[in-house]
mmCIF file of C-alpha atoms and ligand atoms in Angstrom:
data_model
loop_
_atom_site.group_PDB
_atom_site.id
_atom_site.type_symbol
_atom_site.label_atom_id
_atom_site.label_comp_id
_atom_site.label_asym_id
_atom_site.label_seq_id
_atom_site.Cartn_x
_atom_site.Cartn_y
_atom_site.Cartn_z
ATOM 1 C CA UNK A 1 0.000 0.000 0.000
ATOM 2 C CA UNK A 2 2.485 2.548 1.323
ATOM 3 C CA UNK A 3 4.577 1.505 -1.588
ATOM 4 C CA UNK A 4 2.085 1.910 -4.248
ATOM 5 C CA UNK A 5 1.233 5.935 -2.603
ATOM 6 C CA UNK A 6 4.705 6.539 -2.751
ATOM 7 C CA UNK A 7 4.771 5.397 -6.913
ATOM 8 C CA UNK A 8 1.776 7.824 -7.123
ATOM 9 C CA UNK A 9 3.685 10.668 -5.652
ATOM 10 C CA UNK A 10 6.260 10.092 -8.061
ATOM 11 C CA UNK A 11 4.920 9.864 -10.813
ATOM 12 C CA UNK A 12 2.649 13.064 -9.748
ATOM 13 C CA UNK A 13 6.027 15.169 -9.129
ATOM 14 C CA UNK A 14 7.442 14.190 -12.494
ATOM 15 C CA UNK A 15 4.245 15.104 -14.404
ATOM 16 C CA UNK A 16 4.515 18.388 -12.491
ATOM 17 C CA UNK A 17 8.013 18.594 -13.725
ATOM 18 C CA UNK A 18 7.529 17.833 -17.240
ATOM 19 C CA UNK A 19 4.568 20.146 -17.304
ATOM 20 C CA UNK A 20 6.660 22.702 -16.419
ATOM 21 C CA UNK A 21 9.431 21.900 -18.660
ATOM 22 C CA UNK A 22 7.714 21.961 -21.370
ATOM 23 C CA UNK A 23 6.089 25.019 -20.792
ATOM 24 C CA UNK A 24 8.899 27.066 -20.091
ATOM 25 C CA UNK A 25 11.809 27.579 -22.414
ATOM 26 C CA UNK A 26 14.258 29.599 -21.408
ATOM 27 C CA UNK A 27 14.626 33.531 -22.232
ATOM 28 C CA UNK A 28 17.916 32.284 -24.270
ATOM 29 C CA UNK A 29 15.991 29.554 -25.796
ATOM 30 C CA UNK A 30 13.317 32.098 -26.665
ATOM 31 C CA UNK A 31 16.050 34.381 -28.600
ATOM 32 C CA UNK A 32 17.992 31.155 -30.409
ATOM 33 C CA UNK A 33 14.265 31.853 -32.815
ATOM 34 C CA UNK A 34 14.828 35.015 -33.037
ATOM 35 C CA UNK A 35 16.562 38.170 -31.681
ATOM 36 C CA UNK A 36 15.417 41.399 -32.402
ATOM 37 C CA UNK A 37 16.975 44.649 -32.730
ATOM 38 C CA UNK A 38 16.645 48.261 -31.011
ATOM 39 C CA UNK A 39 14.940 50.029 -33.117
ATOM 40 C CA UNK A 40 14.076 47.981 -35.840
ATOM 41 C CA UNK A 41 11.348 49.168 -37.658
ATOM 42 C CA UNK A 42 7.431 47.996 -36.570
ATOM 43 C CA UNK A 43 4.238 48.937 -38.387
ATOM 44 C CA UNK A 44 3.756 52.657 -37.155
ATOM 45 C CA UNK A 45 6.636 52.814 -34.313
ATOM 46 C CA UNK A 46 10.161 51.356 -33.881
ATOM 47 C CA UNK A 47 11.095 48.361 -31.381
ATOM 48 C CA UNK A 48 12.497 50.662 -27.839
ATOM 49 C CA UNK A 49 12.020 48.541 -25.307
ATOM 50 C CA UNK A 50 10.979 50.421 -21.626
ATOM 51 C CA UNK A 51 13.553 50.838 -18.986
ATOM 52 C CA UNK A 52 12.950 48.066 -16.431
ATOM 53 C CA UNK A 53 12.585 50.610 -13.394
ATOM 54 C CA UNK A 54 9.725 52.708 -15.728
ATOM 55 C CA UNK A 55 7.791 49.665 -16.335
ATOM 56 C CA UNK A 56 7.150 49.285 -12.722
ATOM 57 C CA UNK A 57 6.840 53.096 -12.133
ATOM 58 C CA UNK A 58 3.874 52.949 -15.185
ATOM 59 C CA UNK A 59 2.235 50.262 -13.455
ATOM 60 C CA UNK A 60 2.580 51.352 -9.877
ATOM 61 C CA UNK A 61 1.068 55.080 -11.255
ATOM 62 C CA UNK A 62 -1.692 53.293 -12.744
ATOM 63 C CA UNK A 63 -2.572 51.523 -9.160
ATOM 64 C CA UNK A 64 -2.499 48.478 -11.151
ATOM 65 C CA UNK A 65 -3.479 45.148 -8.778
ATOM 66 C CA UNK A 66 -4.898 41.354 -9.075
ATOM 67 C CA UNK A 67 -8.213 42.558 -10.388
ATOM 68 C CA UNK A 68 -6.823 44.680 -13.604
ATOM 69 C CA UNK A 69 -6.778 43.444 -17.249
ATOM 70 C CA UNK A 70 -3.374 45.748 -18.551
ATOM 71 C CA UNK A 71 -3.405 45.970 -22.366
ATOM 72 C CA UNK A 72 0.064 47.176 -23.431
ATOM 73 C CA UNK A 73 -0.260 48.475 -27.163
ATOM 74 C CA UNK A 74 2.668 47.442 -29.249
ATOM 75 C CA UNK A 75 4.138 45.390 -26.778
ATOM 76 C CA UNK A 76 7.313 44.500 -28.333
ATOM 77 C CA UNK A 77 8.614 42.267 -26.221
ATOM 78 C CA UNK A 78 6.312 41.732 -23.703
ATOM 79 C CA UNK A 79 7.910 43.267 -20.999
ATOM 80 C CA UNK A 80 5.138 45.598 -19.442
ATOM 81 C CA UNK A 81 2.384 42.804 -19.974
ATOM 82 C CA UNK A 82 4.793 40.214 -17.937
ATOM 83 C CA UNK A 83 5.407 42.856 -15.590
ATOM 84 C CA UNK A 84 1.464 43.393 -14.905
ATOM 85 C CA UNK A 85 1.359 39.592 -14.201
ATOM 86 C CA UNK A 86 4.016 38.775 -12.304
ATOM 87 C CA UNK A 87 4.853 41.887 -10.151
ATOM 88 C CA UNK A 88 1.299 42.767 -9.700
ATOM 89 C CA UNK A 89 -0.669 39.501 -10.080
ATOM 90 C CA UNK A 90 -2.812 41.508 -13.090
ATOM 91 C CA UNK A 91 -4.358 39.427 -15.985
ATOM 92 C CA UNK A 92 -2.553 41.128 -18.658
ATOM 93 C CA UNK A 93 -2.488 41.111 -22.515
ATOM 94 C CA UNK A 94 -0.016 42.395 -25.389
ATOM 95 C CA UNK A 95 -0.815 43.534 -28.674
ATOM 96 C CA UNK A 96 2.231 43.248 -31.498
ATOM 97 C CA UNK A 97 2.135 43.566 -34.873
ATOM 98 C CA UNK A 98 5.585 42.161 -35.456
ATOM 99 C CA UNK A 99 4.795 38.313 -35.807
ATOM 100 C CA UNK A 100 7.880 37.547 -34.473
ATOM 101 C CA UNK A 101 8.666 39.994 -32.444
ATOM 102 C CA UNK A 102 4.489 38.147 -30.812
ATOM 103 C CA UNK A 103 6.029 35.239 -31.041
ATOM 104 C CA UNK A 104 9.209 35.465 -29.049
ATOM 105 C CA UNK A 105 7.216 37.526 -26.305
ATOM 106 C CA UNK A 106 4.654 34.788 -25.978
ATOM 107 C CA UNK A 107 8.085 32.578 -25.149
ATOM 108 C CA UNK A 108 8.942 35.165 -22.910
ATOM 109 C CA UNK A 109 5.673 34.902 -21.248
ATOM 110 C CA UNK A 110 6.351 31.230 -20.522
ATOM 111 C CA UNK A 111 10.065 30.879 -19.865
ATOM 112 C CA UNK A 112 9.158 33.702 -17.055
ATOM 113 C CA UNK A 113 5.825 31.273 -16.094
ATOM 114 C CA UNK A 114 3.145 33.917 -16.469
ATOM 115 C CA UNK A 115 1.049 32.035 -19.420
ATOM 116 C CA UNK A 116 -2.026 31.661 -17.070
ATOM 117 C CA UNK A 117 -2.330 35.773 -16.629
ATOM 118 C CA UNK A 118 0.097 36.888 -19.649
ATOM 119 C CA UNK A 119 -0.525 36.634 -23.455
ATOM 120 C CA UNK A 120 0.687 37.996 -26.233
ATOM 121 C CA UNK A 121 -1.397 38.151 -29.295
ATOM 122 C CA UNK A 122 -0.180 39.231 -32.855
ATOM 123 C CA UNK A 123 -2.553 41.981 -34.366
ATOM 124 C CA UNK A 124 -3.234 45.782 -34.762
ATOM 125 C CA UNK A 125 -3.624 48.236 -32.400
ATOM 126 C CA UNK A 126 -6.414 50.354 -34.710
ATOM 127 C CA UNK A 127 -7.502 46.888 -35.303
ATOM 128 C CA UNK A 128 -8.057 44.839 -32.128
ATOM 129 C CA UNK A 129 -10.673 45.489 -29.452
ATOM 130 C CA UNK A 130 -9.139 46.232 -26.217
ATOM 131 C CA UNK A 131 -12.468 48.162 -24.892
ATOM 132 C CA UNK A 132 -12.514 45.713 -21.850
ATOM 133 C CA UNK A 133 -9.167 46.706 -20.185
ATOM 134 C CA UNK A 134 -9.434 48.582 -17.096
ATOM 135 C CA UNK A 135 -5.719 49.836 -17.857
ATOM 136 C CA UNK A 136 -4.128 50.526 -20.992
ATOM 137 C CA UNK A 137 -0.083 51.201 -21.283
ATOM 138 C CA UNK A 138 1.412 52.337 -24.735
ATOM 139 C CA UNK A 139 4.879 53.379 -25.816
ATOM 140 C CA UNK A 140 4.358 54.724 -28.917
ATOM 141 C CA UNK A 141 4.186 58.458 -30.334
ATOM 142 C CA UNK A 142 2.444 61.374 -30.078
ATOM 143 C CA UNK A 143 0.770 61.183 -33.314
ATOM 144 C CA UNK A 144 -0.623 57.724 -32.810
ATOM 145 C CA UNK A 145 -1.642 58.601 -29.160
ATOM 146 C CA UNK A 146 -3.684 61.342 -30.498
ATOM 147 C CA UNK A 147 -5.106 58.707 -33.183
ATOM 148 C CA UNK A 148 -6.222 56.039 -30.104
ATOM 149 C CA UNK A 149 -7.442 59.103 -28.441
ATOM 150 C CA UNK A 150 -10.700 59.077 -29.291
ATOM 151 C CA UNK A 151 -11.160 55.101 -28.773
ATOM 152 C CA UNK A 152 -9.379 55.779 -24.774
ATOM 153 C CA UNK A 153 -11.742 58.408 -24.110
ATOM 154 C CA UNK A 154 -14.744 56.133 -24.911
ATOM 155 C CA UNK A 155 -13.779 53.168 -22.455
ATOM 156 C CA UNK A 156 -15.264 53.120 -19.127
ATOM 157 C CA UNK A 157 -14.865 55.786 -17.096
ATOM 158 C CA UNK A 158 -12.047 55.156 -14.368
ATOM 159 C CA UNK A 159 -10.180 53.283 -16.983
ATOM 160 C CA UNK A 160 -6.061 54.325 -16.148
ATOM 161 C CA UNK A 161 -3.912 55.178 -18.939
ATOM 162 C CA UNK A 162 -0.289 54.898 -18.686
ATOM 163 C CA UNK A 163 2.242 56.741 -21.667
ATOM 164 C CA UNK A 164 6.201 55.958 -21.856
ATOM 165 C CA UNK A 165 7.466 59.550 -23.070
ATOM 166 C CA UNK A 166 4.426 60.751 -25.197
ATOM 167 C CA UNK A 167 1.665 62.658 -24.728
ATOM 168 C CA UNK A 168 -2.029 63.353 -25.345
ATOM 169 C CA UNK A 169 -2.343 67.049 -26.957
ATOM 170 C CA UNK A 170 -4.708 69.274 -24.808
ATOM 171 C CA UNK A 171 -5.734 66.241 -23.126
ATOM 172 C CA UNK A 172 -3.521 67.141 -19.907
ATOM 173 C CA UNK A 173 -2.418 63.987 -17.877
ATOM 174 C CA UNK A 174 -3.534 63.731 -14.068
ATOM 175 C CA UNK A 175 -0.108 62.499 -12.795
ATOM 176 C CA UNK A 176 3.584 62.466 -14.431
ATOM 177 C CA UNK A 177 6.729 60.938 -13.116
ATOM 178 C CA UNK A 178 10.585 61.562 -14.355
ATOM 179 C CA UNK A 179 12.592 58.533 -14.554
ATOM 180 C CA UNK A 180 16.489 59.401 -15.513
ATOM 181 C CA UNK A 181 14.704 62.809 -18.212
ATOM 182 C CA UNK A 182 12.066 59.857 -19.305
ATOM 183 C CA UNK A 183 8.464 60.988 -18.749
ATOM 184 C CA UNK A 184 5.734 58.526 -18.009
ATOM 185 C CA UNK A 185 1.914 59.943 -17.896
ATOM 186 C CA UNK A 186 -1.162 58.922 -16.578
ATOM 187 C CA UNK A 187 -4.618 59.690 -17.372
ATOM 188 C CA UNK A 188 -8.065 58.595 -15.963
ATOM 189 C CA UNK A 189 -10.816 58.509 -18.771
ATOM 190 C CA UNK A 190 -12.995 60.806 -17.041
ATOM 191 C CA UNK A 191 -17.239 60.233 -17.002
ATOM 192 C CA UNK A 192 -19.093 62.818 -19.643
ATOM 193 C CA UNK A 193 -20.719 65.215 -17.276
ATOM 194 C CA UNK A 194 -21.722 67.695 -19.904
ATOM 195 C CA UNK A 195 -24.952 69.430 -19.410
ATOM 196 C CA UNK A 196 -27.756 69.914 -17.155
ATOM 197 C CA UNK A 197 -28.498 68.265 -14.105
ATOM 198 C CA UNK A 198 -30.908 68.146 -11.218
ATOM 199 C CA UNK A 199 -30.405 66.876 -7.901
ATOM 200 C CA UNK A 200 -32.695 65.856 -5.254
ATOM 201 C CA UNK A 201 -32.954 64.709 -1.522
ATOM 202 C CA UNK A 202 -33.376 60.942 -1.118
ATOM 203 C CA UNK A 203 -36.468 61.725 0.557
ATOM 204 C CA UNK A 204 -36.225 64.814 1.601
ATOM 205 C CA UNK A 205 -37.480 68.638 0.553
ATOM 206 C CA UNK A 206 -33.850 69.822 -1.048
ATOM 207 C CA UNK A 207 -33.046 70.547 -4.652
ATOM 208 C CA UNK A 208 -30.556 71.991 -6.473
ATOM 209 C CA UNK A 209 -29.715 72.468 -10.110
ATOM 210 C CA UNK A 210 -26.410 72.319 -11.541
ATOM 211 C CA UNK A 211 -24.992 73.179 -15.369
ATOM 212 C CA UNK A 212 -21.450 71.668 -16.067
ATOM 213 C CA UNK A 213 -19.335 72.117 -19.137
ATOM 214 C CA UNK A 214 -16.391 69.880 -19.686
ATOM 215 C CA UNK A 215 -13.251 69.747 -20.862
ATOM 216 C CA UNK A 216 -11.682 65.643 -20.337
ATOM 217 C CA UNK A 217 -11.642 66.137 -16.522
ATOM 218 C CA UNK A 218 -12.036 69.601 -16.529
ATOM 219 C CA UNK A 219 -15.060 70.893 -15.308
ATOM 220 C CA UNK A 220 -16.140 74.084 -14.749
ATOM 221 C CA UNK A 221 -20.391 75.258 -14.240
ATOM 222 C CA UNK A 222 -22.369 76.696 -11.960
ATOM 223 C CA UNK A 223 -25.097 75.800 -9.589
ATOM 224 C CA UNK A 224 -28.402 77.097 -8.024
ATOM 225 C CA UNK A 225 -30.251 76.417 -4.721
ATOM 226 C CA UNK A 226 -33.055 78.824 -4.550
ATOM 227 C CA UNK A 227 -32.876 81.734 -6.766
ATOM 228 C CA UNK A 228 -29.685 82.631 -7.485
ATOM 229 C CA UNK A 229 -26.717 80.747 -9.323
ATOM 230 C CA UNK A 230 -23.397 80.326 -8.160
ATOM 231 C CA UNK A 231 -20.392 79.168 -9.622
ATOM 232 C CA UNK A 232 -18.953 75.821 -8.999
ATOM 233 C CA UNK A 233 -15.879 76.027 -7.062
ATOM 234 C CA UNK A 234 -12.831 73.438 -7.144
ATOM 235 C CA UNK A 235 -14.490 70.665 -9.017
ATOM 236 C CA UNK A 236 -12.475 67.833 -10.459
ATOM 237 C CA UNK A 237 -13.493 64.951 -11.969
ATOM 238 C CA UNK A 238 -11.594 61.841 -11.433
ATOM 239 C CA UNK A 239 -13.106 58.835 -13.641
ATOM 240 C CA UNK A 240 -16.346 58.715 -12.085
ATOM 241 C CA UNK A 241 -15.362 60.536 -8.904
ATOM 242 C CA UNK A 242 -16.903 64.081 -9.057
ATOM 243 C CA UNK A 243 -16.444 66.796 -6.508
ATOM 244 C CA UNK A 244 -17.508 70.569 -6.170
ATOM 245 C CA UNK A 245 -18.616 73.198 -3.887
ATOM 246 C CA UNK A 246 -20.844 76.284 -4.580
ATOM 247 C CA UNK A 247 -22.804 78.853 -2.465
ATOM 248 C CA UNK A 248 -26.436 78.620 -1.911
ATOM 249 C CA UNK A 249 -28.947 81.072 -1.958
ATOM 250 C CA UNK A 250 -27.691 82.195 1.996
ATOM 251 C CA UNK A 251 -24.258 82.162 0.806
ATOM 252 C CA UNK A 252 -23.486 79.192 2.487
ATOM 253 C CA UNK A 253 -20.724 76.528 1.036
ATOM 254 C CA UNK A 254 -22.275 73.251 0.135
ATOM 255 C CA UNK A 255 -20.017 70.663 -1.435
ATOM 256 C CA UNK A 256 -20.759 67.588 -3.601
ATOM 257 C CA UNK A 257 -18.982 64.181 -3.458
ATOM 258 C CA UNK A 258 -21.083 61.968 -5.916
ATOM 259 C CA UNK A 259 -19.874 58.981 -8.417
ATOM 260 C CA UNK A 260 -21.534 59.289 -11.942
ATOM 261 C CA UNK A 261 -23.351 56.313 -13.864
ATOM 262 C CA UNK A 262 -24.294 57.695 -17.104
ATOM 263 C CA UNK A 263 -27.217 60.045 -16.667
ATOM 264 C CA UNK A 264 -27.037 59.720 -12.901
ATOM 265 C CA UNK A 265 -24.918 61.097 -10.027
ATOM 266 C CA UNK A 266 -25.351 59.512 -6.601
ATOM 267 C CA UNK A 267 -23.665 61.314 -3.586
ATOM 268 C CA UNK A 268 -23.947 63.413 -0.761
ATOM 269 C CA UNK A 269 -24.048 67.188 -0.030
ATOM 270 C CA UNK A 270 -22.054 68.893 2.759
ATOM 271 C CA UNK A 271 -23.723 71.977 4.054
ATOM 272 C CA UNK A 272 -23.494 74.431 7.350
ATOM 273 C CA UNK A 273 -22.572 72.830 10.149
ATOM 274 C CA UNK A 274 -21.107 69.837 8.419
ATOM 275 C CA UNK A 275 -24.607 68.488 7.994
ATOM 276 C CA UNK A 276 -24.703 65.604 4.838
ATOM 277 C CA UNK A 277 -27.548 64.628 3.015
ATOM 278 C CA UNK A 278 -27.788 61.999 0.493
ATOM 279 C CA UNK A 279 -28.725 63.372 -2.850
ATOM 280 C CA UNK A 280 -29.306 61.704 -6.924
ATOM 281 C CA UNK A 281 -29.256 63.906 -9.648
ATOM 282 C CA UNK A 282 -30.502 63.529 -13.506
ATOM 283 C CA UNK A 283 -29.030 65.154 -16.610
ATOM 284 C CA UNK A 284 -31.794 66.483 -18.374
HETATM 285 C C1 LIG B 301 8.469 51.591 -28.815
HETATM 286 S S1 LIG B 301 8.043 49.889 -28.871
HETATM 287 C C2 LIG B 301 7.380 49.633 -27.225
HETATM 288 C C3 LIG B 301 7.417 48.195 -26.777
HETATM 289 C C4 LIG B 301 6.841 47.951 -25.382
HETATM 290 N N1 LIG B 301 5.499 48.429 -25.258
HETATM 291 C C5 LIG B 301 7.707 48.612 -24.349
HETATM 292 O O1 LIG B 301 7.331 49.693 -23.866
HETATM 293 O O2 LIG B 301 8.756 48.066 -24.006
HETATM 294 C C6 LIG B 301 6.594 49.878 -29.906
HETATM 295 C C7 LIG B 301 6.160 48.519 -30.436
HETATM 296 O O3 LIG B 301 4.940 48.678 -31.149
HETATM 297 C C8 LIG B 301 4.919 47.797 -32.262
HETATM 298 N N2 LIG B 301 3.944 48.344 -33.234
HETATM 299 C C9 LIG B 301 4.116 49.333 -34.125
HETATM 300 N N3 LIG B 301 2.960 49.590 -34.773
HETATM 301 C C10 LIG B 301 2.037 48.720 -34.298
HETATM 302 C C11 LIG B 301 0.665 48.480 -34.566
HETATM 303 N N4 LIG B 301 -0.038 49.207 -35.442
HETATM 304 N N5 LIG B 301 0.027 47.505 -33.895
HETATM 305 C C12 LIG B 301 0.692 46.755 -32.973
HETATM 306 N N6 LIG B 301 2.003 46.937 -32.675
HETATM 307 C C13 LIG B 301 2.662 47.910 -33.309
HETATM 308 C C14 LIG B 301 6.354 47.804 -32.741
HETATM 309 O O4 LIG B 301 6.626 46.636 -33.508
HETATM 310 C C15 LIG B 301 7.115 47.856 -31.400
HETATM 311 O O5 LIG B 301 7.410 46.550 -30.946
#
């Protein structure tokens, strides 16, 4: 009996073993295929790999953690995708056009034993759907940042944004880090806010109108309680966090803290005497 458990052991230990053998070539392995150059050329951008220490200062800005899905465009040779899975235990994909340049990051993926949160597909960034990723890194150029611009701004709100060196035209970032004169941004695709809204007491007597305009997470507006209309004061607008104060009709400071859902902002309203109520607007 004890002899036959023991046999099962190990032959269980060596399966292990050979699983994991022949999942995982080595990084040198992975570059006997092929070996690519700094700087070769790619579809729209060169091969530069990202320093090692801005990788993790990308992901770090981004607060990336277990529960993100990273999508590095043009991910060359995989190295921010790994990084998302292994450093920071994301589920993480990257997008290369190069087919071998996919290829020999895929290796990379299992020679550093990541396949079960890493992959590495071959394909086109202006091609392949990455709507669902709750961060998005990209080393790239300005030009094509401004041309996935308009796609970024149309993922879910809260979505983090991470840039190695380039930027987003008037689109200002919310946070940007120096690393040796390198640059890396961040941006939060911020909720459309646009328009007019009124709020109301969760069942209770107050209301209170408010008109925002927006630029990305720029806000600016003003807001009434009674007659008169104030202007908003100190609002920012991070993903789907929204903030402001403004003076009521008695001149008194009330501030907003609300999260936005489309057409809806749930929060609460500070006003004299640090009293809170719990208010829902509409956009109308
Ligand atoms: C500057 S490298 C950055 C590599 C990696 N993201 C990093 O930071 O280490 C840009 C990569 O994008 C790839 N690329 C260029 N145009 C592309 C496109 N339209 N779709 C997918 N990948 C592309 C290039 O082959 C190159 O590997």
């Amino acid at each position: 009996m004890r002899f036959t458990q023991t046999l099962i052991t190990v032959a269980a230990i060596s399966l292990l073993a050979l699983g994991s053998a022949a999942d995982g070539r080595t990084r040198a392995e992975c570059e006997r295929d092929y070996k690519p150059q700094v700087g070769q050329a790619g579809k729209d951008v060169v091969w530069v790999p990202t320093p090692d220490e801005l990788v993790s200062r990308m992901l770090t800005m981004a607060k990336v953690t277990p529960k993100d899905y990273v999508v590095d465009l043009g991910a060359g040779d995989g190295k921010i995708a790994i990084a998302a899975g292994k450093k920071f235990g994301a589920t993480a994909l990257g997008i290369e056009y190069n087919p071998e340049m996919a290829r020999l990051a895929q290796c990379y993926v299992q020679a550093e034993g990541v396949t079960d949160k890493v992959k590495i597909v071959q394909g086109d960034i202006f091609k392949e759907d990455f709507s669902k990723a709750t961060v998005v890194t990209m080393y790239l150029l300005p030009e094509l940042n401004m041309r996935l611009r308009p796609t970024i701004l149309a993922m879910k709100p809260g979505t983090r944004v991470t840039s190695h060196q380039f930027s987003m035209g008037d689109w200002e970032a919310d946070e940007t880090a120096e690393i040796e004169y390198r640059t890396a941004y961040l941006w939060i695709v911020p909720a459309r806010v646009e328009g007019d809204w009124t709020f109301r007491e969760d069942g209770g007597k107050t209301t209170f109108s408010v008109a925002m305009t927006q630029k990305f997470q720029r806000v600016s507006g003003e807001a009434g309680m009674g007659g008169n209309r104030n202007p908003l004061v100190g609002a920012t607008l991070r993903g789907e966090e929204i903030k402001f104060a403004f003076n009521d009709d008695k001149g008194q400071t009330r501030t907003l803290t609300g999260t936005v859902r489309g057409s809806e902002i749930t929060g609460t309203l500070r006003g004299p005497g640090s009293t809170e109520i719990r208010v829902s607007g509409k956009r109308s």
